[in-house]
Short mmCIF file of C-alpha atoms and ligand atoms in Angstrom, two decimals:
data_model
loop_
_atom_site.label_atom_id
_atom_site.label_comp_id
_atom_site.label_asym_id
_atom_site.label_seq_id
_atom_site.Cartn_x
_atom_site.Cartn_y
_atom_site.Cartn_z
CA UNK A 1 88.28 113.82 130.88
CA UNK A 2 91.55 114.66 131.33
CA UNK A 3 95.30 114.40 129.22
CA UNK A 4 95.73 110.60 130.76
CA UNK A 5 93.25 109.46 128.18
CA UNK A 6 94.66 105.98 126.24
CA UNK A 7 92.43 104.49 123.76
CA UNK A 8 93.87 102.03 121.29
CA UNK A 9 93.01 100.35 118.13
CA UNK A 10 93.42 96.18 118.17
CA UNK A 11 92.91 94.98 115.05
CA UNK A 12 92.99 91.04 113.75
CA UNK A 13 95.10 90.30 110.93
CA UNK A 14 92.94 88.74 109.20
CA UNK A 15 92.12 91.09 106.17
CA UNK A 16 92.70 94.08 104.60
CA UNK A 17 91.09 97.07 107.09
CA UNK A 18 87.67 98.34 106.51
CA UNK A 19 85.62 100.56 105.90
CA UNK A 20 84.10 99.57 110.20
CA UNK A 21 87.45 98.51 111.38
CA UNK A 22 88.78 102.42 110.16
CA UNK A 23 85.80 103.91 111.57
CA UNK A 24 86.77 102.58 114.86
CA UNK A 25 89.99 103.69 114.62
CA UNK A 26 89.03 107.19 113.41
CA UNK A 27 87.07 107.72 116.89
CA UNK A 28 89.66 106.49 119.34
CA UNK A 29 92.24 109.11 117.35
CA UNK A 30 89.85 111.61 117.28
CA UNK A 31 89.03 110.65 121.38
CA UNK A 32 93.18 110.85 121.81
CA UNK A 33 94.05 113.62 119.51
CA UNK A 34 91.03 115.86 121.35
CA UNK A 35 92.09 115.05 124.98
CA UNK A 36 96.16 115.49 124.66
CA UNK A 37 95.81 111.28 125.11
CA UNK A 38 98.05 108.55 123.60
CA UNK A 39 96.54 105.98 120.97
CA UNK A 40 97.96 102.20 120.65
CA UNK A 41 97.92 99.88 117.61
CA UNK A 42 98.27 96.41 118.95
CA UNK A 43 97.65 93.00 117.01
CA UNK A 44 95.21 90.95 117.70
CA UNK A 45 96.41 87.51 115.83
CA UNK A 46 95.39 84.93 118.15
CA UNK A 47 93.50 82.71 115.11
CA UNK A 48 96.83 81.52 113.75
CA UNK A 49 94.97 80.37 110.59
CA UNK A 50 93.64 83.61 109.59
CA UNK A 51 95.84 86.41 110.16
CA UNK A 52 98.38 86.51 107.95
CA UNK A 53 101.73 89.42 107.71
CA UNK A 54 100.04 90.48 104.60
CA UNK A 55 97.16 91.72 106.46
CA UNK A 56 98.79 93.38 109.67
CA UNK A 57 100.95 94.98 106.71
CA UNK A 58 97.74 96.52 105.31
CA UNK A 59 95.89 97.67 107.83
CA UNK A 60 98.71 99.66 108.92
CA UNK A 61 99.55 100.81 105.65
CA UNK A 62 95.71 101.89 105.38
CA UNK A 63 95.80 103.85 108.94
CA UNK A 64 98.84 105.75 108.32
CA UNK A 65 96.99 106.85 104.79
CA UNK A 66 93.98 108.07 106.31
CA UNK A 67 96.28 110.16 108.29
CA UNK A 68 95.84 107.95 112.18
CA UNK A 69 98.94 107.62 113.73
CA UNK A 70 100.16 106.19 116.85
CA UNK A 71 102.16 106.92 119.78
CA UNK A 72 102.84 103.48 120.99
CA UNK A 73 102.88 99.90 119.81
CA UNK A 74 103.40 97.47 116.64
CA UNK A 75 106.34 99.37 114.15
CA UNK A 76 106.94 102.12 116.99
CA UNK A 77 107.29 100.19 119.92
CA UNK A 78 106.88 101.75 123.62
CA UNK A 79 106.91 100.41 127.54
CA UNK A 80 104.85 97.69 127.36
CA UNK A 81 105.39 95.65 124.71
CA UNK A 82 105.29 93.20 122.32
CA UNK A 83 102.46 94.55 120.84
CA UNK A 84 101.45 91.36 119.18
CA UNK A 85 99.07 88.78 120.99
CA UNK A 86 101.24 85.76 119.98
CA UNK A 87 104.08 87.39 121.72
CA UNK A 88 102.49 88.16 124.87
CA UNK A 89 101.56 84.42 125.86
CA UNK A 90 103.27 83.86 128.82
CA UNK A 91 101.66 87.17 130.22
CA UNK A 92 98.13 84.95 129.03
CA UNK A 93 99.70 81.49 130.45
CA UNK A 94 100.21 83.25 133.81
CA UNK A 95 96.89 85.07 134.41
CA UNK A 96 95.45 81.46 133.31
CA UNK A 97 97.36 79.88 135.94
CA UNK A 98 96.17 82.49 138.90
CA UNK A 99 92.94 81.55 137.88
CA UNK A 100 93.20 78.30 137.89
CA UNK A 101 94.60 77.82 141.25
CA UNK A 102 91.81 80.20 142.85
CA UNK A 103 89.06 78.14 141.49
CA UNK A 104 87.90 80.40 138.87
CA UNK A 105 88.58 78.99 135.52
CA UNK A 106 88.97 75.35 135.35
CA UNK A 107 90.10 72.71 132.95
CA UNK A 108 87.73 71.54 130.28
CA UNK A 109 87.97 68.19 128.61
CA UNK A 110 84.71 67.97 126.50
CA UNK A 111 85.21 66.65 123.17
CA UNK A 112 82.61 67.99 120.13
CA UNK A 113 80.58 66.01 120.85
CA UNK A 114 79.38 66.40 123.99
CA UNK A 115 79.77 70.31 123.30
CA UNK A 116 76.90 69.82 120.78
CA UNK A 117 75.01 67.66 123.49
CA UNK A 118 74.77 70.72 125.87
CA UNK A 119 74.04 72.92 122.69
CA UNK A 120 71.84 70.44 122.03
CA UNK A 121 70.25 70.53 125.04
CA UNK A 122 69.62 74.81 125.43
CA UNK A 123 68.66 74.96 122.64
CA UNK A 124 65.86 72.26 123.63
CA UNK A 125 64.73 74.37 126.27
CA UNK A 126 64.01 77.47 124.47
CA UNK A 127 67.66 79.23 125.47
CA UNK A 128 70.48 80.41 124.21
CA UNK A 129 73.33 77.27 123.33
CA UNK A 130 75.89 77.66 126.47
CA UNK A 131 78.02 75.84 128.17
CA UNK A 132 76.12 73.85 130.42
CA UNK A 133 79.21 73.20 133.16
CA UNK A 134 79.98 69.61 132.47
CA UNK A 135 83.34 69.65 133.34
CA UNK A 136 83.07 72.10 136.36
CA UNK A 137 83.81 70.14 139.45
CA UNK A 138 85.12 67.06 138.28
CA UNK A 139 87.44 64.92 141.19
CA UNK A 140 90.16 64.39 141.02
CA UNK A 141 89.64 60.94 140.21
CA UNK A 142 87.87 62.21 137.19
CA UNK A 143 90.39 65.02 135.91
CA UNK A 144 93.59 62.05 136.04
CA UNK A 145 91.54 59.48 134.18
CA UNK A 146 90.27 62.17 131.53
CA UNK A 147 94.18 63.24 131.60
CA UNK A 148 95.17 59.76 131.59
CA UNK A 149 93.01 59.40 128.11
CA UNK A 150 95.49 62.12 126.96
CA UNK A 151 91.83 63.97 126.09
CA UNK A 152 92.69 67.44 125.15
CA UNK A 153 91.22 70.50 127.21
CA UNK A 154 90.66 73.91 127.24
CA UNK A 155 90.77 76.72 130.28
CA UNK A 156 87.32 77.52 131.04
CA UNK A 157 86.34 80.89 133.22
CA UNK A 158 84.05 80.08 135.78
CA UNK A 159 80.99 82.21 135.27
CA UNK A 160 79.25 83.64 138.78
CA UNK A 161 76.06 82.45 139.22
CA UNK A 162 73.00 84.75 139.67
CA UNK A 163 74.76 87.96 138.55
CA UNK A 164 73.65 91.30 136.16
CA UNK A 165 77.05 92.19 134.80
CA UNK A 166 76.30 95.94 133.45
CA UNK A 167 78.46 97.44 130.93
CA UNK A 168 78.25 101.36 131.08
CA UNK A 169 78.71 102.05 127.57
CA UNK A 170 79.46 105.90 126.80
CA UNK A 171 77.23 105.54 124.04
CA UNK A 172 74.24 103.21 124.66
CA UNK A 173 73.88 104.21 128.82
CA UNK A 174 73.56 101.35 131.08
CA UNK A 175 73.26 97.66 129.40
CA UNK A 176 72.62 94.30 131.70
CA UNK A 177 73.63 90.77 130.64
CA UNK A 178 72.32 88.30 133.03
CA UNK A 179 75.32 85.93 134.48
CA UNK A 180 73.84 83.05 133.92
CA UNK A 181 72.70 83.55 130.63
CA UNK A 182 76.27 83.10 129.87
CA UNK A 183 78.13 80.09 130.46
CA UNK A 184 81.32 79.37 131.47
CA UNK A 185 83.57 80.10 127.99
CA UNK A 186 87.05 79.25 127.49
CA UNK A 187 89.95 81.76 127.71
CA UNK A 188 92.81 78.99 126.94
CA UNK A 189 92.07 77.05 123.40
CA UNK A 190 93.80 73.28 123.16
CA UNK A 191 96.64 74.79 121.89
CA UNK A 192 97.66 76.86 124.79
CA UNK A 193 96.53 80.28 122.59
CA UNK A 194 94.28 82.11 124.58
CA UNK A 195 91.00 83.57 123.44
CA UNK A 196 90.13 87.13 121.97
CA UNK A 197 87.62 88.00 125.06
CA UNK A 198 90.78 86.57 127.70
CA UNK A 199 93.88 88.32 125.64
CA UNK A 200 92.16 91.21 125.54
CA UNK A 201 91.42 92.32 129.18
CA UNK A 202 94.82 91.81 130.10
CA UNK A 203 96.42 93.55 127.27
CA UNK A 204 93.85 96.66 127.63
CA UNK A 205 94.64 96.46 131.34
CA UNK A 206 98.57 96.05 131.03
CA UNK A 207 98.92 98.43 128.52
CA UNK A 208 96.64 101.43 130.75
CA UNK A 209 93.48 101.57 128.23
CA UNK A 210 91.12 103.87 129.45
CA UNK A 211 88.66 104.07 126.65
CA UNK A 212 87.77 101.34 124.61
CA UNK A 213 85.86 102.55 121.54
CA UNK A 214 84.51 99.38 119.19
CA UNK A 215 81.38 98.68 117.27
CA UNK A 216 78.79 97.04 118.57
CA UNK A 217 79.25 93.89 117.36
CA UNK A 218 81.18 93.32 120.68
CA UNK A 219 78.98 94.38 123.24
CA UNK A 220 77.98 91.05 123.86
CA UNK A 221 81.44 90.20 124.73
CA UNK A 222 81.93 93.47 126.69
CA UNK A 223 80.51 91.77 130.18
CA UNK A 224 82.42 88.49 129.28
CA UNK A 225 85.73 91.28 129.70
CA UNK A 226 84.10 92.66 132.68
CA UNK A 227 83.49 89.58 134.56
CA UNK A 228 87.46 88.76 133.88
CA UNK A 229 88.48 92.31 134.82
CA UNK A 230 86.94 92.34 138.31
CA UNK A 231 88.20 88.04 138.56
CA UNK A 232 91.85 89.08 138.01
CA UNK A 233 91.43 92.24 139.98
CA UNK A 234 92.58 94.79 137.34
CA UNK A 235 90.21 97.71 136.59
CA UNK A 236 87.99 97.99 133.03
CA UNK A 237 88.37 101.24 130.66
CA UNK A 238 85.05 103.00 129.88
CA UNK A 239 83.44 101.52 127.09
CA UNK A 240 81.80 102.92 123.66
CA UNK A 241 80.17 100.55 121.40
CA UNK A 242 79.29 102.38 118.04
CA UNK A 243 76.48 100.91 115.89
CA UNK A 244 76.89 98.81 112.79
CA UNK A 245 76.82 100.17 109.53
CA UNK A 246 74.35 99.30 107.15
CA UNK A 247 74.03 99.49 103.99
CA UNK A 248 71.04 102.08 102.20
CA UNK A 249 68.76 99.34 102.14
CA UNK A 250 69.32 98.70 106.08
CA UNK A 251 70.87 95.46 105.41
CA UNK A 252 74.66 94.81 106.71
CA UNK A 253 76.53 96.78 105.09
CA UNK A 254 78.56 94.66 102.49
CA UNK A 255 79.62 94.77 98.83
CA UNK A 256 77.03 95.50 97.44
CA UNK A 257 76.72 99.00 98.62
CA UNK A 258 79.98 99.62 97.91
CA UNK A 259 83.75 98.73 98.13
CA UNK A 260 84.25 97.52 101.78
CA UNK A 261 88.01 98.22 102.20
CA UNK A 262 89.80 100.97 102.78
CA UNK A 263 92.39 99.61 100.01
CA UNK A 264 89.93 99.97 97.22
CA UNK A 265 89.03 103.68 98.03
CA UNK A 266 93.09 104.93 97.85
CA UNK A 267 92.59 102.60 94.73
CA UNK A 268 90.50 104.21 92.71
CA UNK A 269 91.54 107.21 93.46
CA UNK A 270 89.76 108.31 96.68
CA UNK A 271 91.06 111.28 98.46
CA UNK A 272 92.38 110.57 102.95
CA UNK A 273 90.98 113.61 104.05
CA UNK A 274 87.55 112.67 102.38
CA UNK A 275 86.86 109.26 103.20
CA UNK A 276 87.66 110.56 106.84
CA UNK A 277 85.78 113.26 106.84
CA UNK A 278 83.25 110.30 105.90
CA UNK A 279 83.89 107.81 108.24
CA UNK A 280 83.34 110.30 111.19
CA UNK A 281 79.90 111.10 109.55
CA UNK A 282 79.42 107.33 110.06
CA UNK A 283 77.76 107.57 113.75
CA UNK A 284 78.74 110.77 114.70
CA UNK A 285 77.30 114.26 113.94
CA UNK A 286 79.00 117.74 114.09
CA UNK A 287 76.80 120.03 116.48
CA UNK A 288 77.03 122.45 113.63
CA UNK A 289 75.74 122.44 109.97
CA UNK A 290 78.86 122.40 108.37
CA UNK A 291 80.04 118.66 107.11
CA UNK A 292 82.98 119.07 105.39
CA UNK A 293 85.79 119.13 108.10
CA UNK A 294 89.13 118.51 108.46
CA UNK A 295 91.01 116.37 110.46
CA UNK A 296 91.88 119.37 113.05
CA UNK A 297 88.28 120.43 112.89
CA UNK A 298 87.18 117.01 113.86
CA UNK A 299 89.50 116.43 117.10
CA UNK A 300 88.00 119.79 117.57
CA UNK A 301 84.52 118.78 117.38
CA UNK A 302 84.10 114.91 118.15
CA UNK A 303 82.58 113.77 121.38
CA UNK A 304 81.30 110.57 122.46
CA UNK A 305 78.06 112.64 123.17
CA UNK A 306 77.33 113.10 119.78
CA UNK A 307 77.66 109.51 118.50
CA UNK A 308 74.49 107.98 117.61
CA UNK A 309 72.89 104.84 119.21
CA UNK A 310 71.25 103.89 115.99
CA UNK A 311 72.98 102.20 113.04
CA UNK A 312 74.65 104.25 110.76
CA UNK A 313 74.20 103.93 107.01
CA UNK A 314 76.65 103.99 104.39
CA UNK A 315 75.90 105.99 101.04
CA UNK A 316 78.14 105.85 98.14
CA UNK A 317 76.83 108.96 97.04
CA UNK A 318 77.64 110.93 99.90
CA UNK A 319 81.28 109.65 99.83
CA UNK A 320 81.22 110.98 96.59
CA UNK A 321 80.16 114.21 96.86
CA UNK A 322 82.50 114.91 99.22
CA UNK A 323 85.78 113.18 97.58
CA UNK A 324 84.52 115.42 94.67
CA UNK A 325 84.22 118.77 97.15
CA UNK A 326 87.97 117.38 98.36
CA UNK A 327 89.17 116.72 95.23
CA UNK A 328 88.23 120.23 93.45
CA UNK A 329 89.82 122.05 96.75
CA UNK A 330 93.15 120.17 96.31
CA UNK A 331 96.34 121.52 94.36
CA UNK A 332 96.08 120.25 90.69
CA UNK A 333 99.35 119.15 91.06
CA UNK A 334 98.13 116.88 93.64
CA UNK A 335 95.43 115.23 91.63
CA UNK A 336 96.96 115.19 88.44
CA UNK A 337 99.79 112.66 89.83
CA UNK A 338 96.77 111.13 91.48
CA UNK A 339 95.55 110.41 87.80
CA UNK A 340 99.48 109.55 86.37
CA UNK A 341 98.80 105.87 86.92
CA UNK A 342 94.90 105.78 85.20
CA UNK A 343 96.08 107.72 82.42
CA UNK A 344 98.98 104.93 81.95
CA UNK A 345 96.81 102.02 82.37
CA UNK A 346 94.25 103.54 79.66
CA UNK A 347 97.25 104.25 77.30
CA UNK A 348 96.93 108.06 77.53
CA UNK A 349 100.27 108.40 79.07
CA UNK A 350 103.21 106.56 77.80
CA UNK A 351 106.92 106.79 78.88
CA UNK A 352 108.81 109.28 80.55
CA UNK A 353 107.44 112.29 81.40
CA UNK A 354 109.01 115.66 80.60
CA UNK A 355 108.79 118.52 82.45
CA UNK A 356 106.61 120.22 79.34
CA UNK A 357 104.41 117.14 79.22
CA UNK A 358 103.88 116.98 82.44
CA UNK A 359 102.90 121.05 82.88
CA UNK A 360 100.44 119.88 79.81
CA UNK A 361 98.87 116.88 81.83
CA UNK A 362 98.15 119.36 85.01
CA UNK A 363 96.79 121.61 82.41
CA UNK A 364 94.43 118.63 80.92
CA UNK A 365 93.67 117.36 84.62
CA UNK A 366 92.44 121.17 85.64
CA UNK A 367 90.29 120.93 82.61
CA UNK A 368 87.92 118.37 83.84
CA UNK A 369 88.88 118.46 88.18
CA UNK A 370 85.75 119.88 88.40
CA UNK A 371 83.82 116.98 87.46
CA UNK A 372 85.89 114.39 89.21
CA UNK A 373 84.12 112.11 92.02
CA UNK A 374 87.04 110.38 92.71
CA UNK A 375 90.62 110.60 90.26
CA UNK A 376 89.57 106.42 88.89
CA UNK A 377 86.62 108.63 86.65
CA UNK A 378 89.54 110.69 85.19
CA UNK A 379 90.13 108.37 82.04
CA UNK A 380 86.93 109.19 80.61
CA UNK A 381 86.35 112.45 81.45
CA UNK A 382 89.44 112.95 78.87
CA UNK A 383 88.67 110.58 76.39
CA UNK A 384 87.96 113.57 74.21
CA UNK A 385 91.65 115.06 73.72
CA UNK A 386 92.80 111.30 72.33
CA UNK A 387 90.32 110.98 69.99
CA UNK A 388 91.44 111.24 66.43
CA UNK A 389 88.13 111.78 64.92
CA UNK A 390 85.43 113.61 66.51
CA UNK A 391 82.21 111.95 66.60
CA UNK A 392 79.36 114.12 67.17
CA UNK A 393 77.80 112.13 70.38
CA UNK A 394 74.33 112.22 69.11
CA UNK A 395 71.74 114.45 67.36
CA UNK A 396 71.13 117.45 69.42
CA UNK A 397 75.18 117.55 69.47
CA UNK A 398 75.07 117.72 65.63
CA UNK A 399 71.81 120.12 65.69
CA UNK A 400 73.86 122.91 67.77
CA UNK A 401 76.13 123.66 63.95
CA UNK A 402 73.51 123.81 62.32
CA UNK A 403 72.78 127.31 63.54
CA UNK A 404 72.79 130.05 61.20
CA UNK A 405 76.02 132.08 63.09
CA UNK A 406 77.96 128.77 63.52
CA UNK A 407 79.57 129.84 60.19
CA UNK A 408 80.62 132.90 61.23
CA UNK A 409 81.78 132.20 64.63
CA UNK A 410 83.85 129.25 63.24
CA UNK A 411 85.79 131.19 61.17
CA UNK A 412 86.25 134.19 63.53
CA UNK A 413 87.28 131.53 65.89
CA UNK A 414 89.92 130.12 63.51
CA UNK A 415 91.54 133.02 62.61
CA UNK A 416 92.49 134.13 66.16
CA UNK A 417 93.51 131.05 66.96
CA UNK A 418 95.68 131.13 63.64
CA UNK A 419 96.91 134.22 64.58
CA UNK A 420 97.37 133.94 68.48
CA UNK A 421 100.62 133.68 69.96
CA UNK A 422 100.53 131.36 72.16
CA UNK A 423 97.58 129.34 73.50
CA UNK A 424 97.09 128.94 77.13
CA UNK A 425 94.17 129.41 79.40
CA UNK A 426 94.34 133.01 79.91
CA UNK A 427 95.04 133.60 76.04
CA UNK A 428 91.89 130.90 75.23
CA UNK A 429 89.95 132.84 77.53
CA UNK A 430 90.46 136.19 76.05
CA UNK A 431 90.32 135.21 72.57
CA UNK A 432 86.36 133.74 73.34
CA UNK A 433 86.13 137.06 74.92
CA UNK A 434 86.60 138.97 71.72
CA UNK A 435 84.81 137.11 69.73
CA UNK A 436 81.79 137.13 71.65
CA UNK A 437 82.18 140.34 71.29
CA UNK A 438 83.31 141.45 67.77
CA UNK A 439 80.10 138.78 66.93
CA UNK A 440 77.51 141.20 69.45
CA UNK A 441 76.36 136.89 70.41
CA UNK A 442 75.88 135.96 74.02
CA UNK A 443 78.21 133.63 75.41
CA UNK A 444 76.70 130.44 74.78
CA UNK A 445 76.29 131.14 70.88
CA UNK A 446 79.93 130.88 70.81
CA UNK A 447 80.68 128.33 73.38
CA UNK A 448 78.51 125.82 72.64
CA UNK A 449 79.03 124.88 69.29
CA UNK A 450 83.30 125.74 69.83
CA UNK A 451 82.46 123.03 72.00
CA UNK A 452 80.52 120.68 70.01
CA UNK A 453 82.98 121.53 67.21
CA UNK A 454 86.12 120.48 68.99
CA UNK A 455 85.02 117.54 71.06
CA UNK A 456 81.33 116.67 69.28
CA UNK A 457 79.67 116.76 72.71
CA UNK A 458 77.75 119.25 74.45
CA UNK A 459 79.15 118.61 77.92
CA UNK A 460 83.00 118.33 78.75
CA UNK A 461 86.23 119.75 79.89
CA UNK A 462 86.53 123.10 80.44
CA UNK A 463 86.33 125.25 77.76
CA UNK A 464 89.21 127.56 78.25
CA UNK A 465 91.30 125.14 79.16
CA UNK A 466 90.29 122.61 76.61
CA UNK A 467 91.55 124.86 73.96
CA UNK A 468 95.45 124.93 74.91
CA UNK A 469 95.58 120.84 75.99
CA UNK A 470 94.24 120.29 72.24
CA UNK A 471 96.77 122.83 70.89
CA UNK A 472 96.50 124.98 67.66
CA UNK A 473 97.54 122.38 65.32
CA UNK A 474 94.76 119.75 66.72
CA UNK A 475 92.10 122.54 67.23
CA UNK A 476 92.29 123.47 63.61
CA UNK A 477 92.22 119.51 62.66
CA UNK A 478 89.22 118.61 64.62
CA UNK A 479 87.52 122.45 62.94
CA UNK A 480 88.53 120.90 59.37
CA UNK A 481 86.71 117.58 61.06
CA UNK A 482 83.50 118.99 61.92
CA UNK A 483 83.08 121.71 59.79
CA UNK A 484 84.72 121.80 57.15
CA UNK A 485 86.80 125.33 57.68
CA UNK A 486 90.00 124.91 56.24
CA UNK A 487 92.75 127.24 54.29
N1 LIG B 1 90.45 92.41 117.25
C1 LIG B 1 89.23 92.40 117.67
C2 LIG B 1 88.66 93.28 115.76
O1 LIG B 1 89.48 93.29 115.05
C3 LIG B 1 89.37 93.82 118.25
C4 LIG B 1 88.22 93.78 119.41
C5 LIG B 1 88.14 94.94 120.41
O2 LIG B 1 88.34 95.86 120.07
O3 LIG B 1 88.45 94.45 121.59
O4 LIG B 1 87.36 93.26 116.08
#
């Protein structure tokens, strides 16, 4: 492959960007970036009823959020526009007129009932339902009569008989379809709008697309498209159909297995680089062991040879694991910014955030950053900071405070906290170190009772952070509440 690779992502704006669409966009993007090629984004909005500007915006914004930009197309312009199919109707109509002229396409006047009868006839013979060619060879008189009746008409492509159409798929190898099983299909609907299979061919050809990577659900469309390339004398791109995405139970991915839209993950505080990494592993695998890969590493390593034929399994636990790994690697300021809306919603943050308050929030976020799989979980983890009364979470926690050395630990700790000039994670670390040394106790004998005394829990935020996040006053109040230590 050389640097003349041109790929495209051509979503239908009938809903938000989904996991499957995002994965197709990513694979195309990776191929383009790897070969120094170009990525086009255009909009397939021929389903007038279901298409909306809102979906288009959602899809494009989700792509950009994932870091998948494009070189040409919608919002961007270029030499092959317009990039919305409803704005390209002339192109399709001209091509349809040519096919009609040469007899490679014809007008069909069949009513719904007539179509249903033909489908029924196929099924009775045990064949796939298809159009049986009722209007294939209408005489001039018949046509005029049907026109005079004011019947609606569509344009159908005349599928050549007895041909094998071979899809040379870069992932699946050669996949052969018999033309006789296809049936003449509609290329322009009665309202003058082209069908997907027709418009996509003209767009891909006229935009110079060299590689089409898309979901396996489109594989059966590809022979229909190849026949049109032939009929129109256009050069077909290379195709790669990537496998379906299944849930862990091997049924088609649906909401039961996890949210399906990219937006849903964004709004739960998933990081785009984690999601991209996860999407890349849905059907592609790196040559090496390392699965945590940045976008640059993915570009470097991506190749269609390593795209699997068998279905990809969507594993939300794996996504959470990856996302957690990326959160841990992230700058605490970034996670804090992402956390603030969740903290506001929970009522933990109100009003304007002063610089001091922001520093405090950062320290709080740092105390639980290690534990987050996605940022929305933060409210559960920081709840301990906002409770007025410390409650023992269970008997095991209460029992920790019954140990013989606890009284001494608390007393010395309290003294050190009272005397400390300022409380920071560093000073807290020093205080705890000094404490274990003075009392000649192992870390656990000191940390666990302190954790329980300050939070009522045997697990939770990092202790070095917990102490300064609570601050001296609240540490003292809590010690009074849980172990009865007072002045
Ligand atoms: N508009 C189609 C879809 O969203 C794209 C098909 C293609 O990539 O050719 O599924």
